[in-house]
Every structure is written in C-alpha cells, then in structure tokens.
Coordinates of C-alpha atoms (C1' of nucleotides) in Angstrom, one line a residue:
Chain U
X1 CA 86.7 204.1 82.7
X2 CA 83.2 203.7 83.8
X3 CA 82.3 202.4 80.7
X4 CA 84.7 200.0 81.1
X5 CA 83.5 198.7 84.4
X6 CA 80.2 198.7 83.6
X7 CA 81.0 196.7 80.7
X8 CA 83.0 194.3 82.9
X9 CA 80.1 193.7 85.3
X10 CA 77.7 193.3 82.9
X11 CA 79.7 190.4 81.6
X12 CA 80.1 189.3 85.0
X13 CA 76.5 189.2 85.4
X14 CA 75.9 187.3 81.9
X15 CA 78.4 184.9 83.0
X16 CA 76.4 184.3 86.4
X17 CA 73.4 184.1 84.0
X18 CA 74.8 181.4 82.1
X19 CA 76.1 178.6 84.8
X20 CA 72.6 179.0 86.6
X21 CA 70.3 178.7 83.3
X22 CA 72.7 175.5 82.7
X23 CA 71.9 174.5 86.1
X24 CA 68.2 174.8 85.9
X25 CA 68.4 173.1 82.8
X26 CA 70.1 170.0 84.0
X27 CA 68.1 169.9 87.1
X28 CA 64.8 170.6 85.0
X29 CA 65.4 167.7 82.0
X30 CA 68.8 166.4 82.9
X31 CA 72.1 167.2 81.3
X32 CA 71.2 165.7 77.8
X33 CA 68.2 168.8 77.7
X34 CA 71.5 171.2 78.3
X35 CA 72.4 172.0 74.6
X36 CA 74.0 175.1 73.7
X37 CA 70.9 176.2 71.4
X38 CA 68.6 175.6 73.4
X39 CA 71.0 177.3 76.3
X40 CA 71.5 180.6 74.5
X41 CA 67.6 180.7 73.6
X42 CA 67.3 180.4 77.6
X43 CA 70.4 183.7 78.2
X44 CA 68.1 185.0 75.2
X45 CA 71.5 185.4 73.6
X46 CA 73.3 183.5 70.3
X47 CA 75.2 180.1 70.6
X48 CA 78.5 181.8 69.7
X49 CA 78.2 184.3 72.7
X50 CA 78.5 181.1 75.6
X51 CA 82.1 180.7 73.4
X52 CA 82.8 184.4 74.3
X53 CA 82.7 183.1 78.2
X54 CA 83.5 179.7 78.0
X55 CA 85.5 177.0 75.6
X56 CA 83.0 174.8 75.0
X57 CA 80.0 173.2 76.9
X58 CA 82.9 171.2 79.0
X59 CA 83.6 173.9 80.6
X60 CA 80.0 174.9 81.2
X61 CA 79.5 171.8 83.3
X62 CA 82.6 172.6 85.2
X63 CA 81.0 176.0 86.4
X64 CA 78.1 174.4 87.8
X65 CA 80.1 171.6 89.2
X66 CA 81.9 174.7 91.1
X67 CA 79.0 175.8 92.5
X68 CA 78.1 172.7 93.5
X69 CA 81.2 171.9 95.7
X70 CA 80.7 175.3 97.4
X71 CA 77.3 174.0 98.3
X72 CA 78.6 170.4 99.5
X73 CA 81.1 171.7 101.6
X74 CA 77.7 173.9 103.8
X75 CA 76.0 170.9 103.5
X76 CA 78.2 168.8 105.0
X77 CA 79.3 171.1 108.0
X78 CA 76.0 172.1 108.7
X79 CA 74.9 168.2 109.5
X80 CA 77.8 167.4 111.1
X81 CA 77.9 170.7 113.3
X82 CA 74.5 170.2 114.4
X83 CA 74.4 167.0 116.1
X84 CA 77.2 165.4 118.4
X85 CA 80.7 163.6 117.3
X86 CA 82.0 160.4 117.1
X87 CA 80.1 157.9 115.5
X88 CA 76.7 159.7 115.1
X89 CA 78.9 162.6 113.7
X90 CA 79.7 159.9 110.4
X91 CA 76.2 158.5 110.2
X92 CA 74.9 162.2 109.9
X93 CA 77.7 163.5 107.4
X94 CA 76.8 159.8 105.3
X95 CA 73.2 160.7 105.0
X96 CA 74.1 164.4 104.4
X97 CA 76.2 163.4 101.5
X98 CA 73.4 161.1 99.9
X99 CA 71.2 163.6 100.8
X100 CA 72.5 166.7 98.9
X101 CA 73.0 164.0 95.6
X102 CA 69.4 162.9 96.1
X103 CA 68.1 166.5 95.9
X104 CA 70.4 167.6 93.6
X105 CA 70.9 165.0 91.2
X106 CA 72.3 167.1 88.1
X107 CA 74.2 169.1 90.3
X108 CA 76.4 165.9 92.0
X109 CA 76.8 164.5 87.9
X110 CA 78.0 167.7 87.0
X111 CA 80.7 167.3 90.2
X112 CA 81.1 163.4 90.0
X113 CA 80.1 161.8 87.1
X114 CA 80.6 163.9 84.3
X115 CA 83.5 164.9 82.8
X116 CA 84.1 168.4 83.9
X117 CA 87.4 168.8 83.1
X118 CA 88.6 170.3 86.5
X119 CA 91.5 168.5 88.3
X120 CA 91.1 166.2 91.2
X121 CA 93.9 165.0 93.6
X122 CA 96.5 167.4 92.2
X123 CA 98.4 170.4 92.9
X124 CA 95.6 172.7 90.6
X125 CA 93.2 171.3 92.4
X126 CA 90.7 174.4 92.9
X127 CA 90.3 175.3 96.6
X128 CA 86.6 174.8 96.3
X129 CA 87.1 171.0 96.1
X130 CA 89.9 171.1 98.7
X131 CA 87.3 172.1 101.2
X132 CA 84.8 169.4 100.1
X133 CA 87.3 166.5 100.8
X134 CA 88.0 168.5 104.2
X135 CA 84.4 168.5 105.3
X136 CA 84.5 165.3 104.8
X137 CA 87.5 164.6 106.1
X138 CA 87.0 166.1 110.1
X139 CA 84.6 163.9 111.3
X140 CA 86.3 160.8 109.9
X141 CA 89.4 161.4 111.0
X142 CA 89.1 160.4 114.2
X143 CA 88.6 156.8 113.3
X144 CA 90.8 156.8 110.5
X145 CA 94.1 155.2 111.2
X146 CA 96.5 157.5 112.1
X147 CA 98.8 156.7 109.2
X148 CA 96.9 157.2 106.3
X149 CA 93.6 159.3 107.1
X150 CA 93.3 160.6 103.4
X151 CA 93.2 156.5 102.3
X152 CA 90.4 156.4 104.7
X153 CA 88.0 159.1 103.5
X154 CA 89.0 158.0 99.7
X155 CA 87.7 155.1 100.7
X156 CA 84.9 155.8 102.6
X157 CA 83.9 158.5 99.8
X158 CA 84.2 155.6 97.3
X159 CA 81.4 153.8 99.4
X160 CA 78.9 156.5 99.3
X161 CA 79.7 157.5 95.8
X162 CA 79.0 154.1 94.8
X163 CA 75.9 153.9 96.1
X164 CA 74.6 157.2 94.8
X165 CA 75.5 156.3 91.3
X166 CA 74.2 152.6 91.7
X167 CA 71.1 154.0 93.8
X168 CA 70.7 156.3 90.6
X169 CA 70.5 154.4 87.9
X170 CA 68.1 152.0 89.1
X171 CA 71.1 149.2 90.0
X172 CA 70.3 149.0 93.7
X173 CA 67.0 149.3 94.7
X174 CA 65.8 153.3 96.6
X175 CA 63.5 151.9 98.9
X176 CA 66.6 150.2 101.2
X177 CA 69.2 153.2 100.8
X178 CA 69.0 154.1 104.6
X179 CA 70.0 150.7 106.0
X180 CA 72.8 150.0 103.2
X181 CA 74.2 153.7 104.8
X182 CA 73.6 152.4 108.5
X183 CA 75.5 149.0 107.5
X184 CA 78.2 151.1 105.5
X185 CA 79.2 153.7 108.5
X186 CA 78.5 150.4 111.3
X187 CA 81.3 148.6 109.5
X188 CA 83.7 151.7 108.9
X189 CA 83.5 153.1 112.0
X190 CA 82.8 150.3 114.6
X191 CA 81.6 150.6 117.9
Chain D
X1 CA 64.1 124.3 54.7
X2 CA 68.0 124.4 54.4
X3 CA 68.4 127.9 52.7
X4 CA 65.8 129.4 55.7
X5 CA 68.6 127.3 58.1
X6 CA 71.7 128.3 55.9
X7 CA 70.3 132.4 56.5
X8 CA 69.5 132.0 60.4
X9 CA 72.9 130.9 60.8
X10 CA 74.2 134.0 59.2
X11 CA 72.5 136.4 60.4
X12 CA 73.0 135.1 63.9
X13 CA 76.8 135.2 63.1
X14 CA 76.5 138.5 61.9
X15 CA 74.8 139.6 65.1
X16 CA 77.9 138.3 66.8
X17 CA 79.8 140.3 64.9
X18 CA 77.9 143.9 65.6
X19 CA 78.7 142.9 69.0
X20 CA 82.3 141.9 69.1
X21 CA 83.0 145.1 66.6
X22 CA 81.4 147.7 68.9
X23 CA 82.9 146.2 72.1
X24 CA 86.4 146.4 70.2
X25 CA 85.2 149.6 68.7
X26 CA 85.0 151.0 72.8
X27 CA 87.8 148.8 73.9
X28 CA 90.0 150.7 71.6
X29 CA 88.4 154.0 71.4
X30 CA 86.1 154.7 74.3
X31 CA 82.5 154.4 73.8
X32 CA 82.2 157.8 72.5
X33 CA 84.0 156.8 69.2
X34 CA 81.3 153.8 68.7
X35 CA 78.8 155.8 66.2
X36 CA 76.5 153.4 64.2
X37 CA 78.2 155.0 60.9
X38 CA 81.5 153.6 62.1
X39 CA 80.4 150.9 63.4
X40 CA 78.3 150.2 60.3
X41 CA 82.1 150.6 58.4
X42 CA 83.6 148.3 60.3
X43 CA 81.4 145.3 60.5
X44 CA 81.0 146.3 56.3
X45 CA 77.2 146.3 56.2
X46 CA 75.1 150.2 55.5
X47 CA 73.9 151.5 59.1
X48 CA 70.5 150.3 58.1
X49 CA 71.2 146.9 58.8
X50 CA 72.4 147.6 62.5
X51 CA 68.6 148.4 63.3
X52 CA 67.6 144.8 61.4
X53 CA 69.1 143.4 64.8
X54 CA 68.9 146.1 66.9
X55 CA 66.4 148.3 68.6
X56 CA 69.4 151.2 68.5
X57 CA 72.4 152.2 69.9
X58 CA 71.5 151.4 73.9
X59 CA 70.3 147.7 72.9
X60 CA 74.1 147.0 71.2
X61 CA 75.4 148.5 74.3
X62 CA 73.5 146.2 76.3
X63 CA 74.4 143.0 74.2
X64 CA 78.2 143.6 75.1
X65 CA 76.8 144.2 79.0
X66 CA 75.5 140.9 78.9
X67 CA 78.7 139.2 77.3
X68 CA 81.0 140.7 80.1
X69 CA 78.7 139.7 83.2
X70 CA 79.0 136.1 82.2
X71 CA 83.5 136.6 82.1
X72 CA 82.9 138.6 85.1
X73 CA 81.2 135.8 86.8
X74 CA 83.9 133.5 85.7
X75 CA 86.6 135.8 86.8
X76 CA 85.3 136.2 90.1
X77 CA 84.6 132.7 90.7
X78 CA 88.0 131.7 89.3
X79 CA 89.6 133.9 91.7
X80 CA 87.8 132.5 95.0
X81 CA 88.0 129.2 93.9
X82 CA 91.9 129.5 94.0
X83 CA 93.0 130.6 97.3
X84 CA 91.7 129.9 100.8
X85 CA 88.1 130.2 102.2
X86 CA 87.4 132.9 104.6
X87 CA 89.0 136.7 104.3
X88 CA 91.1 135.6 102.3
X89 CA 88.8 135.0 99.9
X90 CA 86.8 138.0 99.9
X91 CA 90.5 140.1 99.5
X92 CA 90.5 138.0 96.2
X93 CA 87.4 138.6 95.2
X94 CA 87.3 142.8 95.8
X95 CA 90.9 142.3 93.9
X96 CA 89.2 140.1 90.7
X97 CA 86.6 143.0 90.8
X98 CA 88.7 145.6 89.9
X99 CA 90.6 143.8 88.2
X100 CA 88.3 143.3 85.5
X101 CA 87.5 146.6 85.5
X102 CA 90.7 147.8 84.9
X103 CA 91.7 145.4 82.1
X104 CA 88.0 145.7 80.7
X105 CA 87.3 149.1 80.8
X106 CA 85.0 150.2 77.9
X107 CA 82.9 146.7 79.2
X108 CA 82.7 148.1 82.7
X109 CA 81.1 151.0 81.0
X110 CA 78.3 149.2 79.4
X111 CA 78.0 147.2 82.3
X112 CA 77.7 149.5 85.2
X113 CA 77.7 153.1 84.2
X114 CA 76.0 153.9 80.7
X115 CA 72.6 153.0 79.9
X116 CA 72.3 149.6 78.4
X117 CA 68.0 149.2 79.0
X118 CA 68.9 146.1 81.2
X119 CA 66.5 145.9 84.3
X120 CA 68.5 145.8 87.5
X121 CA 66.7 144.4 90.5
X122 CA 64.0 143.2 89.4
X123 CA 61.7 139.8 88.0
X124 CA 63.0 140.3 84.4
X125 CA 66.9 140.9 85.0
X126 CA 68.7 138.7 82.8
X127 CA 70.1 135.5 84.0
X128 CA 73.7 136.5 83.4
X129 CA 73.6 139.2 85.8
X130 CA 71.8 137.0 88.8
X131 CA 74.9 134.6 88.4
X132 CA 77.5 137.7 88.7
X133 CA 75.4 139.0 91.6
X134 CA 75.7 135.5 92.7
X135 CA 79.2 135.6 92.5
X136 CA 79.5 138.5 94.2
X137 CA 77.6 137.1 97.3
X138 CA 78.9 133.7 97.9
X139 CA 82.1 134.4 99.1
X140 CA 80.8 137.6 101.0
X141 CA 77.6 135.6 102.7
X142 CA 79.3 134.2 105.7
X143 CA 80.4 137.8 106.6
X144 CA 76.9 139.3 106.4
X145 CA 74.6 139.7 108.9
X146 CA 72.0 136.7 109.0
X147 CA 69.0 138.4 107.6
X148 CA 70.3 140.9 105.4
X149 CA 73.3 139.5 103.2
X150 CA 71.8 141.1 100.3
X151 CA 72.1 143.9 101.8
X152 CA 75.7 143.6 103.0
X153 CA 76.4 142.9 99.7
X154 CA 74.8 145.5 97.9
X155 CA 77.5 147.7 99.9
X156 CA 80.3 145.7 99.5
X157 CA 79.8 145.8 95.8
X158 CA 78.3 149.7 95.3
X159 CA 82.2 150.4 97.4
X160 CA 83.9 148.5 94.9
X161 CA 82.3 150.3 92.0
X162 CA 83.2 153.5 94.1
X163 CA 86.3 153.2 93.9
X164 CA 86.6 151.8 90.0
X165 CA 84.7 154.8 88.7
X166 CA 86.2 157.6 91.0
X167 CA 89.7 156.0 90.3
X168 CA 89.3 155.8 86.3
X169 CA 87.5 158.8 86.2
X170 CA 91.3 160.9 87.6
X171 CA 89.0 161.3 90.7
X172 CA 91.2 159.4 92.6
X173 CA 95.3 158.9 92.5
X174 CA 95.4 155.6 90.9
X175 CA 98.3 154.4 92.4
X176 CA 97.2 153.6 96.1
X177 CA 94.2 151.6 94.6
X178 CA 95.8 148.2 97.0
X179 CA 95.6 150.0 99.4
X180 CA 92.3 151.1 99.6
X181 CA 90.9 147.9 98.5
X182 CA 93.0 146.6 101.8
X183 CA 91.0 149.0 103.6
X184 CA 87.7 148.6 102.3
X185 CA 88.5 144.4 102.5
X186 CA 89.9 145.5 106.0
X187 CA 86.6 146.9 107.7
X188 CA 83.9 144.8 106.0
X189 CA 85.4 141.7 107.2
X190 CA 87.1 142.4 110.3
X191 CA 89.2 139.9 112.1
Chain G
dG1 C1' 78.7 217.1 67.1
dG2 C1' 80.3 214.1 63.9
dC3 C1' 83.4 210.9 62.6
dT4 C1' 86.2 206.6 62.9
dC5 C1' 87.4 202.2 64.6
dG6 C1' 87.4 198.3 66.9
dA7 C1' 84.3 194.9 70.1
dT8 C1' 80.9 192.2 70.2
dG9 C1' 77.3 189.6 68.8
dC10 C1' 74.4 187.7 65.1
dT11 C1' 73.9 184.4 60.8
dA12 C1' 75.0 181.0 58.6
dG13 C1' 76.9 176.6 57.8
dC14 C1' 80.2 173.0 59.3
dA15 C1' 81.1 168.1 60.0
dC16 C1' 78.8 165.0 62.8
dC17 C1' 75.1 162.0 65.6
dG18 C1' 71.5 158.7 65.9
dC19 C1' 68.1 156.7 63.3
dT20 C1' 64.3 156.2 59.1
dA21 C1' 61.6 156.1 54.5
dG22 C1' 62.2 154.6 50.2
dA23 C1' 64.3 153.2 46.1
dC24 C1' 66.6 148.8 44.3
dA25 C1' 68.3 144.6 43.3
dA26 C1' 69.3 139.7 44.4
dT27 C1' 67.2 135.5 45.3
dA28 C1' 63.6 131.7 47.1
dG29 C1' 59.9 129.2 44.9
dA30 C1' 55.8 128.3 41.8
Chain Z
dT1 C1' 61.2 131.6 33.3
dC2 C1' 58.8 134.5 35.7
dT3 C1' 57.0 136.7 40.3
dA4 C1' 57.3 138.0 45.1
dT5 C1' 59.5 138.6 48.7
dT6 C1' 63.5 139.3 51.6
dG7 C1' 67.3 141.9 51.7
dT8 C1' 70.4 146.1 51.5
dC9 C1' 71.2 150.8 50.2
dT10 C1' 71.0 155.4 49.5
dA11 C1' 69.7 160.1 50.9
dG12 C1' 67.9 162.5 53.9
dC13 C1' 66.0 164.4 58.8
dG14 C1' 66.2 166.6 62.7
dG15 C1' 69.6 167.4 66.1
dT16 C1' 74.6 168.1 68.6
dG17 C1' 78.9 170.6 69.7
dC18 C1' 81.4 174.6 67.5
dT19 C1' 83.6 178.5 64.6
dA20 C1' 84.1 181.7 60.4
dG21 C1' 82.8 185.7 58.9
dC22 C1' 79.7 189.8 58.6
dA23 C1' 77.0 193.7 60.6
dT24 C1' 75.9 196.2 63.3
dC25 C1' 76.0 199.8 67.2
dG26 C1' 78.8 202.5 70.1
dA27 C1' 82.9 204.6 72.6
dG28 C1' 86.3 208.3 72.4
dC29 C1' 89.4 211.6 68.9
dC30 C1' 89.4 215.2 66.5

DNA sequence: GGCTCGATGCTAGCACCGCTAGACAATAGA
DNA sequence: TCTATTGTCTAGCGGTGCTAGCATCGAGCC
C-alpha cells in the first residue's frame, strides 16, 4: 500500500513542478517561450510526461492561472485591510490590482488574456475565481446601486483590465497610469 | 513606361487582395486559421509572394488593423452625428464602439489585441489611429477636466476595451452588456 | 529469490507553423 | 532574336503541439 502512496506523492510533486516551472519560464521569457519541449527539458523529463498530467498546453496555463487567482485574492484583501474604508479603500483596491498585474505580467496573462480553459461566470467556476471576484466586490459594494452590485463590480473590473492590457501592450503610455487610476476611482466613487 | 505602370497597378491590386483575404479568413475562422500557407492558397499564389509585399505575418495583421481604424472612425463619427449632443452622444459613442467590436471581432483583435507592429501614442503613429482617437475624443471633451481631456478619453476607452475583451473571451456574460455600458456612461458623465 | 506482468517514461515521428534559399520560367528591352 | 532581369515556384529549415508504440523497470506472486 505504501508504495502506491509514495508514487502518488511523487506524482503530485511532479505535477507542482510542471506548474511552477511553466510559471517561471513564462515570467522570465514570456508565454511564447513556454513550449512543451523547453518545459520538458527544464523538469528533466520527456515531453509525453507532460501529457500524463495535463490534457495539453492550455490546461497547464489554466493551472498557473488558478495559482494566480489565489494570489490576487490575497493581494486585494491585504491592500484593503491595511487602510481606511470607503473611497480610499477603492483606490487601494485599484492600485493593488494594477500593481499585481505589473508585478506578475505572465501570471496575469494566464488568468485573463490567454485561453486557459477555465469557466468564468458559470456554475462550474472554480472557487479561487469566485473568491477573487469576492475580494473585488467587497470594497465596492457600498458604492454600487444596491440592486446591481455585480454589474458595478464587473464594469469597474473591466475598466481596470482595459487599463492593464492597453498599457502593457504599449497602446497607452505607462507613465500616466496612476493618474488614469485616480480618474477612474473618482468617477466610479464620487464624493 | 506603360508596362511599368501596369505592373505597379497589378502589384497594388494583389497587395489589397492579400489584406482583404486575410481579413475575410480571420473573420470567418479566427486569426489562428490565417496561416501563410492558407492565405497563399486563397490568393492563388505561393507563400513567398506574401513576403514580397509584407515583411511577415505581423505586417499583414497591421495592414488589416489600419483598415479597421478608418472604419472605426467612420462608425463613431456617424453614430455621434446622428443623435443629440451631450450625455446621449457619449452613450451613442459607447454603443457604436462596442457594436463595432461585436460586428468585426477579428478586425478588432487585429487593432487592439494582436501584435500588429503599429506604433501607438508615438510621434510615428499613423494618421488613421490618430483620427480614431479624435473621433473618440470629440464627444467626450466637454465632460472631461479641461486640463486633462486626453487622460479622460484614455480611461474611458480603456473601460470600453476591457468590457469588449472580457465579454468576447467569455469572462463576462454577454447578455448584460447594454446595462454595463449604461452604468459606465452614467459614472463617467454624471448628470 | 526468481519470474511475470503491468505501469511508466522514452524515442521517434506526425502534421502543421513562419520564413527563405536557390532554381527556373516568363518577359521587357536591345 | 537574343539577353538580362524580373518574378514566381519548389523545396526545405528549424520550430510548434501532440501521440503511437516500444523498452525498461520494479512491484507482487509463487
């Protein structure tokens, strides 16, 4: 029996190794550099081993993304918990979100830009995604129309996401990011 | 002399054929399906012919995107010109923008999501891009802080772009798009 | 302790990708 | 008509994600 347990343990460890290696590779050289060959070489196994753990590359991206949602939740919660409530909390939330994206560009891509196969806004949506949405919702719910808090959060989130992606792609100059963020918060949470 | 002119004419025509075929192929089956082999087969030439017109695939995407910016400008201008000024003009603008993205998904990708090599927010930015930005700016400028109209437009645009991309990727449910749009306009142009 | 057999990871290869070198044919101009 | 140039093609390079089928290794049974 114990042999089987050991094998399962080793298998789980290798599973984590694949995910963390993919993430490191992506963060270091971009997702284009994360090929099955390079990934296999890094973990010192042959390519087909990857397919014993994941259906394909998309599922590996999804596994990395799932890590990201857990970390994003933590980042948002701590940023809001530290400061005062109300409008300043929303500003802190926005800064934490864009900061997270700037600090973990490849991770952010896996979560929101690449095809990761994860179901959003669905009954099958994994818990980490729901929790991240919750972390976004809580500081905002006071400022939304009471009938439609979800709609408000979705729209605010979309605005943040738009700023992140357009800035990262060089479509918006990076130097004015804090100003755009302040403008956004000012419009969504007037005082 | 005339021979040379004819050749140039034929060359220009083939140039346009490549761009329009790439666009049709992308709109029909997505940009992943636009491979140099398929594109060459469609225009009934061999692959290397494409490289006599464009440096590579990225430049073809850029050519398609440039068409898109011209069309987007027209779409935004007509939408605003038809209706009344003020707040309703902004709502019309927002609807026209998201409508354009929904009607021409592949074109929108070429313009804003894919790497098309076009320089944004730069002294080398091509005229069609500047004009599209202008079409976005004009109806908004009255509602912005007078010192920073550009910042206001950029942020509003980013919000629209975020809504478009998250909806298209299935990260936001598509059915509530008009409601999110109304909420966005309401927050950016309060009255 | 030796043997069998199933699990496991490997090599090799498929069809496709973007891109290009070099052979060849068509054609314009002398 | 001959030559030089222009234009287009075939073939191929090094890469991609993914998989069939073989070989090896080790766990469990006699």
